[in-house]
Each structure stands twice: as structure tokens, then as C-alpha cells.
Amino acid sequence: MPELPDVEAFREVLATCGQGRRIEGVEVRDESVLHGIGVRRFVRELEGRRLRAPRRHGKWLLGGTDGPTLAFHFGMTGELRCTRDAEPGTYDRVLIAVGGGRCLHYRDQRKLKGLWLLDEAGVRRLLAGLGPDAAAVDRADFDRLLLARRGGLKSALTEQSVLAGLGNLLADEILWRARLHPSRPAAGLGEAERRRLYGALRGVLRTSIDAGRVPPRGSWLTGRRDDPGAACPRCGTALRRGRIAGRGTYWCPRCQPAPA
DNA sequence: CTTTATGTTGCGGG
DNA sequence: ACCCGCAACATAAA
């Protein structure tokens, strides 16, 4: 599930539930979601810390404290919830009690990613490996990264070291809205096409962040991807499906003509 | 049984 | 150096 809009919603959860509060207890129910640290030290380092305003960069959520930073990555199936006296479910891997009966649940079925505990240098190293946040990048930087990129648009948009935050669904949605084929060379776009792409990026992210997810609406390409033989919501042409940059990719062959 | 899944990483090859 | 495809990670569903 998680792409940038989902992680932004988790940031909101962490802020509402935990910001300014002290961590009263930490229960690790599945050690394998912890990275680079064992249970004992993880618990010891966090208990008693006060949570600061959480930050998000791309798909990373950074839960700052008056000590180390708790970094979350949600992989494909992770989520963060704030509960009151709720019994943990099967996939609730880490529970963080923050007082007032509130408890944060890090839930993840597939455990492709997990939690890190980082010092300032660790946070710097993490951010240094990421491109600008897709929701914050300005037009000039966006142009620069496209022009510096060899290879196709789809991989440029989804490569986190180039631009942080977009996943497979959002990339397809943005390219469809901008009427650009996912295999078009990134550096080969004209000025007007880059403007269109940036506009689509802003529009899709705005709507998705407001919704707290990638909206599964019928007027969006995303609403059609599970529907074989589906038609383009704009022109009615049958959508094409293929494997581009290693991911299942959808596009409209009429709205998004293939590169020569 | 096989294929696919909105995540990333590491490896081999062009 | 850069980019691509592919396998791997863990788990469920079609």
C-alpha cells in the first residue's frame, strides 16, 4: 500500500498520537522487523524518550525524539496506527505505548522493511541517498534531474535516489495524466512536456495526499489496473499492460504514444 | 502449482 | 559510470 501519500498519512498518525509525549513502553513482538539493532538496546534507547515532530522524506518516516531517531519504512504492506486499548493483531510487530492509553502499532504483513534507530549521522546518511522529496521538489530541480537522467521516465520517477516518494501506481498515474509513455527517455522531453509532467506530479500528489492514499477512483488510471481489458478513462482506448523498469506498468497506447 | 503484488537491494551484463 | 532486467526478501491471494 504505502507510497508517499500513505506515508504522509502515517506521519500525521505519529504526530497526532505521539508528538510531545513520552514513550512509556516498547514491545517488540517480532524482532525481524528491527534493522541493525537488537530488541534489548532498541527498547532501552527508546523508553523514556519524548517524541518530537515527525518528518517524512519520500517513503521514509522519521520519528525524532530527544534521543535517537526512530525511522520507519513500510515496504509494500506496512502501516502505522494509533490505538486505545486495542488488542494487537497478528501483523502488529512493534507496539509503542505513549501514555493516555494511546499506543502506536507498527503493523506489517510481509516485513520487507521495518524500523531503524538512527543517530544524527545515520539520518544524514539516509537522506543523502535519496533524491528530493516528490511533494517538495521545485520545477527547476525537477527539470535538472530529468535532464541528467539517461533511461526511461518510469524508472526515473520511481528511483528513490533520483526522486523520493513515488511508487509504481503513482508513477503510472502521473505519466498517464501527462500523456507521456513510460519508456520515453527522460532527458529527451521537450520543455512543454516537462512542464506537463511536473503539473501532473503536483496534481496527482495533491489529490492523493488530501485523500491519504492513491485514490482508487474510476477517473484515475489507478482505478482500472485490476480490471483486465479496461478502457482509458479519458479516451476509451483499451489500456496496455507491460513490464517496464521491472514493474507491472499500465498506459494508454493512444494518449501515451510509444517513443520512436 | 504458478503468477502477481503499491517496497528495496544486490548482482550480472550491456 | 550508468542503466536495465532479474532474483531475492516474506506472505497472501487469485
Short mmCIF file of C-alpha atoms (C1' of nucleotides) in Angstrom, two decimals:
data_model
loop_
_atom_site.label_atom_id
_atom_site.label_comp_id
_atom_site.label_asym_id
_atom_site.label_seq_id
_atom_site.Cartn_x
_atom_site.Cartn_y
_atom_site.Cartn_z
CA MET A 1 0.00 0.00 0.00
CA PRO A 2 2.46 2.69 1.04
CA GLU A 3 3.62 5.31 -1.39
CA LEU A 4 4.25 8.92 -0.45
CA PRO A 5 0.61 9.82 0.37
CA ASP A 6 0.24 6.82 2.66
CA VAL A 7 3.46 7.62 4.49
CA GLU A 8 2.30 11.22 4.82
CA ALA A 9 -0.85 9.88 6.50
CA PHE A 10 1.32 7.80 8.84
CA ARG A 11 3.29 10.93 9.68
CA GLU A 12 0.02 12.52 10.69
CA VAL A 13 -0.80 9.50 12.84
CA LEU A 14 2.56 9.70 14.58
CA ALA A 15 2.22 13.45 15.12
CA THR A 16 -1.31 13.28 16.48
CA CYS A 17 -0.72 10.25 18.63
CA GLY A 18 2.79 10.76 19.90
CA GLN A 19 4.25 14.20 19.38
CA GLY A 20 5.26 15.82 22.67
CA ARG A 21 4.54 12.63 24.60
CA ARG A 22 6.95 10.33 26.35
CA ILE A 23 7.44 6.75 25.24
CA GLU A 24 6.27 4.69 28.20
CA GLY A 25 6.80 1.22 26.88
CA VAL A 26 8.04 -0.61 23.83
CA GLU A 27 7.05 -4.15 22.96
CA VAL A 28 8.78 -5.89 20.08
CA ARG A 29 6.61 -8.82 19.06
CA ASP A 30 8.69 -9.75 16.02
CA GLU A 31 12.37 -9.00 16.18
CA SER A 32 12.92 -9.45 12.47
CA VAL A 33 11.49 -6.01 11.68
CA LEU A 34 14.33 -4.34 13.60
CA HIS A 35 17.35 -3.46 11.48
CA GLY A 36 20.86 -3.01 12.80
CA ILE A 37 19.80 -3.28 16.41
CA GLY A 38 18.62 -5.94 18.83
CA VAL A 39 15.48 -5.88 20.95
CA ARG A 40 17.15 -5.05 24.27
CA ARG A 41 19.00 -1.99 23.03
CA PHE A 42 16.06 -0.86 20.90
CA VAL A 43 13.77 -0.87 23.92
CA ARG A 44 16.33 0.67 26.25
CA GLU A 45 17.15 3.50 23.84
CA LEU A 46 13.51 4.43 23.27
CA GLU A 47 11.79 4.08 26.61
CA GLY A 48 11.52 7.40 28.39
CA ARG A 49 12.25 9.45 25.27
CA ARG A 50 9.99 12.29 24.29
CA LEU A 51 8.73 12.33 20.70
CA ARG A 52 9.30 15.41 18.59
CA ALA A 53 7.54 16.49 15.41
CA PRO A 54 7.90 13.63 12.92
CA ARG A 55 9.24 14.27 9.44
CA ARG A 56 8.78 12.46 6.15
CA HIS A 57 11.13 12.23 3.20
CA GLY A 58 9.92 10.15 0.30
CA LYS A 59 8.65 6.90 1.75
CA TRP A 60 10.65 7.26 4.97
CA LEU A 61 9.06 8.43 8.19
CA LEU A 62 11.48 9.90 10.73
CA GLY A 63 10.25 9.90 14.29
CA GLY A 64 12.63 12.25 16.07
CA THR A 65 12.98 12.11 19.86
CA ASP A 66 15.14 13.84 22.45
CA GLY A 67 17.48 10.93 21.79
CA PRO A 68 17.85 8.82 18.64
CA THR A 69 15.51 8.97 15.65
CA LEU A 70 13.09 6.13 15.03
CA ALA A 71 12.97 5.62 11.27
CA PHE A 72 10.09 3.74 9.66
CA HIS A 73 9.93 2.22 6.20
CA PHE A 74 6.68 0.46 5.36
CA GLY A 75 7.70 -1.68 2.41
CA MET A 76 4.64 -2.81 0.50
CA THR A 77 2.38 -3.84 3.37
CA GLY A 78 3.34 -1.77 6.42
CA GLU A 79 1.16 0.69 8.29
CA LEU A 80 1.13 2.76 11.44
CA ARG A 81 -1.95 3.07 13.59
CA CYS A 82 -2.80 4.78 16.81
CA THR A 83 -4.99 2.70 19.11
CA ARG A 84 -6.56 2.86 22.52
CA ASP A 85 -6.62 -0.39 24.44
CA ALA A 86 -6.74 -2.40 21.23
CA GLU A 87 -5.54 -5.95 21.21
CA PRO A 88 -2.60 -6.30 18.82
CA GLY A 89 -3.32 -8.27 15.65
CA THR A 90 -1.21 -10.96 14.04
CA TYR A 91 0.81 -8.49 11.99
CA ASP A 92 1.37 -5.88 14.70
CA ARG A 93 5.13 -6.28 15.02
CA VAL A 94 6.06 -3.42 17.37
CA LEU A 95 3.89 -1.63 19.95
CA ILE A 96 4.86 1.73 21.39
CA ALA A 97 2.86 2.99 24.35
CA VAL A 98 2.85 6.78 24.59
CA GLY A 99 0.59 7.47 27.57
CA GLY A 100 -3.04 8.36 27.97
CA GLY A 101 -3.86 4.83 26.91
CA ARG A 102 -2.52 5.56 23.44
CA CYS A 103 -0.41 3.02 21.66
CA LEU A 104 1.26 3.12 18.26
CA HIS A 105 1.13 -0.12 16.32
CA TYR A 106 3.65 -0.80 13.59
CA ARG A 107 1.86 -3.40 11.51
CA ASP A 108 3.38 -5.23 8.56
CA GLN A 109 2.40 -8.46 6.94
CA ARG A 110 5.32 -9.09 4.61
CA LYS A 111 8.13 -7.50 6.64
CA LEU A 112 10.01 -6.32 3.58
CA LYS A 113 11.26 -3.31 5.52
CA GLY A 114 10.87 -2.26 9.16
CA LEU A 115 12.36 0.00 11.82
CA TRP A 116 15.76 1.59 12.29
CA LEU A 117 17.18 3.57 15.20
CA LEU A 118 19.45 6.30 13.89
CA ASP A 119 21.71 8.95 15.32
CA GLU A 120 22.15 12.26 13.52
CA ALA A 121 24.84 10.89 11.25
CA GLY A 122 22.60 7.96 10.38
CA VAL A 123 19.78 10.29 9.41
CA ARG A 124 22.16 12.32 7.27
CA ARG A 125 23.40 9.19 5.53
CA LEU A 126 19.85 8.04 4.88
CA LEU A 127 18.79 11.36 3.39
CA ALA A 128 21.98 11.64 1.36
CA GLY A 129 20.96 8.52 -0.54
CA LEU A 130 17.60 9.95 -1.55
CA GLY A 131 16.59 12.41 -4.22
CA PRO A 132 14.44 15.42 -3.38
CA ASP A 133 11.02 14.66 -1.94
CA ALA A 134 8.48 14.35 -4.74
CA ALA A 135 5.98 16.55 -2.89
CA ALA A 136 8.53 19.29 -2.29
CA VAL A 137 10.68 19.33 -5.44
CA ASP A 138 10.50 22.56 -7.43
CA ARG A 139 10.31 22.86 -11.17
CA ALA A 140 13.95 23.79 -11.66
CA ASP A 141 15.24 20.79 -9.71
CA PHE A 142 12.73 18.53 -11.43
CA ASP A 143 13.98 19.65 -14.83
CA ARG A 144 17.57 19.18 -13.77
CA LEU A 145 17.06 15.64 -12.58
CA LEU A 146 15.17 14.67 -15.73
CA LEU A 147 17.84 16.11 -17.98
CA ALA A 148 20.63 14.43 -16.02
CA ARG A 149 18.94 11.05 -16.30
CA ARG A 150 19.63 8.57 -19.02
CA GLY A 151 17.00 5.92 -19.41
CA GLY A 152 13.22 5.90 -19.33
CA LEU A 153 10.68 8.04 -17.50
CA LYS A 154 9.17 5.27 -15.42
CA SER A 155 12.45 4.31 -13.83
CA ALA A 156 13.40 7.96 -13.33
CA LEU A 157 10.17 8.65 -11.46
CA THR A 158 10.32 5.55 -9.28
CA GLU A 159 14.05 5.51 -8.50
CA GLN A 160 14.23 6.81 -4.92
CA SER A 161 17.78 8.12 -5.31
CA VAL A 162 16.53 10.36 -8.12
CA LEU A 163 13.17 11.47 -6.74
CA ALA A 164 11.89 10.19 -3.40
CA GLY A 165 8.34 9.13 -2.74
CA LEU A 166 6.72 7.89 -5.94
CA GLY A 167 5.88 4.21 -6.32
CA ASN A 168 4.56 2.11 -9.13
CA LEU A 169 0.95 3.31 -9.01
CA LEU A 170 1.68 6.99 -8.70
CA ALA A 171 4.25 6.89 -11.49
CA ASP A 172 1.74 5.30 -13.88
CA GLU A 173 -0.94 7.78 -12.87
CA ILE A 174 1.33 10.78 -13.37
CA LEU A 175 2.60 9.60 -16.75
CA TRP A 176 -0.93 8.91 -17.92
CA ARG A 177 -2.10 12.35 -16.88
CA ALA A 178 0.89 13.96 -18.59
CA ARG A 179 0.25 11.86 -21.70
CA LEU A 180 3.78 10.54 -21.75
CA HIS A 181 4.77 6.95 -22.48
CA PRO A 182 6.66 5.33 -19.56
CA SER A 183 9.52 4.31 -21.87
CA ARG A 184 10.18 7.81 -23.19
CA PRO A 185 13.79 8.79 -22.44
CA ALA A 186 13.72 11.22 -19.51
CA ALA A 187 16.29 13.53 -20.99
CA GLY A 188 14.50 13.61 -24.31
CA LEU A 189 11.43 15.53 -23.20
CA GLY A 190 10.78 18.98 -24.56
CA GLU A 191 10.17 21.99 -22.37
CA ALA A 192 6.38 21.75 -22.73
CA GLU A 193 6.44 18.04 -21.90
CA ARG A 194 8.49 18.61 -18.77
CA ARG A 195 6.05 21.28 -17.67
CA ARG A 196 3.16 18.90 -18.28
CA LEU A 197 4.88 16.16 -16.30
CA TYR A 198 5.58 18.46 -13.37
CA GLY A 199 1.99 19.67 -13.42
CA ALA A 200 0.73 16.09 -13.37
CA LEU A 201 3.08 15.29 -10.50
CA ARG A 202 1.73 18.20 -8.46
CA GLY A 203 -1.88 17.45 -9.23
CA VAL A 204 -1.73 13.73 -8.53
CA LEU A 205 0.21 14.23 -5.31
CA ARG A 206 -2.08 16.97 -4.06
CA THR A 207 -5.19 14.87 -4.53
CA SER A 208 -3.54 11.74 -3.14
CA ILE A 209 -2.12 13.44 -0.06
CA ASP A 210 -5.50 15.03 0.66
CA ALA A 211 -7.08 11.59 0.40
CA GLY A 212 -4.32 9.95 2.47
CA ARG A 213 -3.84 7.35 -0.24
CA VAL A 214 -3.78 6.88 -4.01
CA PRO A 215 -7.45 7.37 -4.82
CA PRO A 216 -8.95 4.29 -6.48
CA ARG A 217 -11.37 6.41 -8.46
CA GLY A 218 -12.64 5.39 -11.85
CA SER A 219 -11.47 8.61 -13.43
CA TRP A 220 -7.93 7.64 -12.49
CA LEU A 221 -5.82 5.10 -14.22
CA THR A 222 -5.18 3.52 -10.84
CA GLY A 223 -8.84 2.63 -10.56
CA ARG A 224 -8.55 0.40 -13.59
CA ARG A 225 -5.45 -1.64 -13.08
CA ASP A 226 -7.12 -4.72 -11.67
CA ASP A 227 -9.66 -4.75 -14.44
CA PRO A 228 -8.37 -6.69 -17.45
CA GLY A 229 -9.17 -5.14 -20.79
CA ALA A 230 -10.05 -1.87 -19.08
CA ALA A 231 -10.52 1.27 -21.11
CA CYS A 232 -8.63 4.54 -20.78
CA PRO A 233 -10.80 6.82 -18.59
CA ARG A 234 -10.00 9.69 -20.97
CA CYS A 235 -10.37 8.30 -24.48
CA GLY A 236 -11.84 4.82 -24.10
CA THR A 237 -8.97 3.02 -25.82
CA ALA A 238 -8.09 -0.36 -24.31
CA LEU A 239 -5.24 0.06 -21.85
CA ARG A 240 -1.94 -1.68 -22.41
CA ARG A 241 -0.05 -3.54 -19.78
CA GLY A 242 3.62 -4.42 -19.79
CA ARG A 243 6.70 -4.78 -17.70
CA ILE A 244 8.72 -1.59 -17.56
CA ALA A 245 11.55 -0.88 -15.14
CA GLY A 246 10.75 -4.24 -13.60
CA ARG A 247 7.18 -3.35 -12.56
CA GLY A 248 3.74 -4.04 -13.91
CA THR A 249 3.01 -0.89 -15.90
CA TYR A 250 -0.23 0.41 -17.39
CA TRP A 251 -0.63 3.04 -20.07
CA CYS A 252 -2.96 4.19 -22.80
CA PRO A 253 -1.47 3.50 -26.24
CA ARG A 254 -3.41 6.40 -27.74
CA CYS A 255 -2.88 9.09 -25.09
CA GLN A 256 0.68 7.99 -24.43
CA PRO A 257 2.31 7.18 -27.78
CA ALA A 258 5.41 4.99 -27.70
CA PRO A 259 8.78 6.60 -28.38
CA ALA A 260 10.26 6.12 -31.84
"C1'" DC B 1 1.42 -25.20 -8.99
"C1'" DT B 2 2.23 -20.54 -10.99
"C1'" DT B 3 1.83 -15.73 -11.09
"C1'" DT B 4 1.31 -11.41 -9.09
"C1'" DA B 5 1.57 -7.79 -5.52
"C1'" DT B 6 1.69 -0.18 -4.30
"C1'" DG B 7 8.59 -1.96 -1.16
"C1'" DT B 8 14.17 -2.08 -1.72
"C1'" DT B 9 18.76 -4.26 -2.60
"C1'" DG B 10 22.37 -6.67 -4.86
"C1'" DC B 11 24.29 -8.79 -8.97
"C1'" DG B 12 25.50 -9.56 -13.77
"C1'" DG B 13 25.56 -7.66 -18.29
"C1'" DG B 14 25.25 -4.17 -21.98
"C1'" DA C 1 29.69 5.40 -14.56
"C1'" DC C 2 25.06 4.50 -15.68
"C1'" DC C 3 21.05 1.85 -16.60
"C1'" DC C 4 18.38 -2.41 -17.29
"C1'" DG C 5 16.44 -6.81 -16.04
"C1'" DC C 6 16.23 -10.26 -12.72
"C1'" DA C 7 16.35 -12.76 -8.30
"C1'" DA C 8 15.75 -12.29 -3.56
"C1'" DC C 9 13.43 -10.95 0.67
"C1'" DA C 10 8.20 -12.81 3.30
"C1'" DT C 11 3.42 -13.65 2.75
"C1'" DA C 12 -1.10 -13.93 0.73
"C1'" DA C 13 -4.38 -14.31 -2.89
"C1'" DA C 14 -6.03 -15.38 -7.46
#
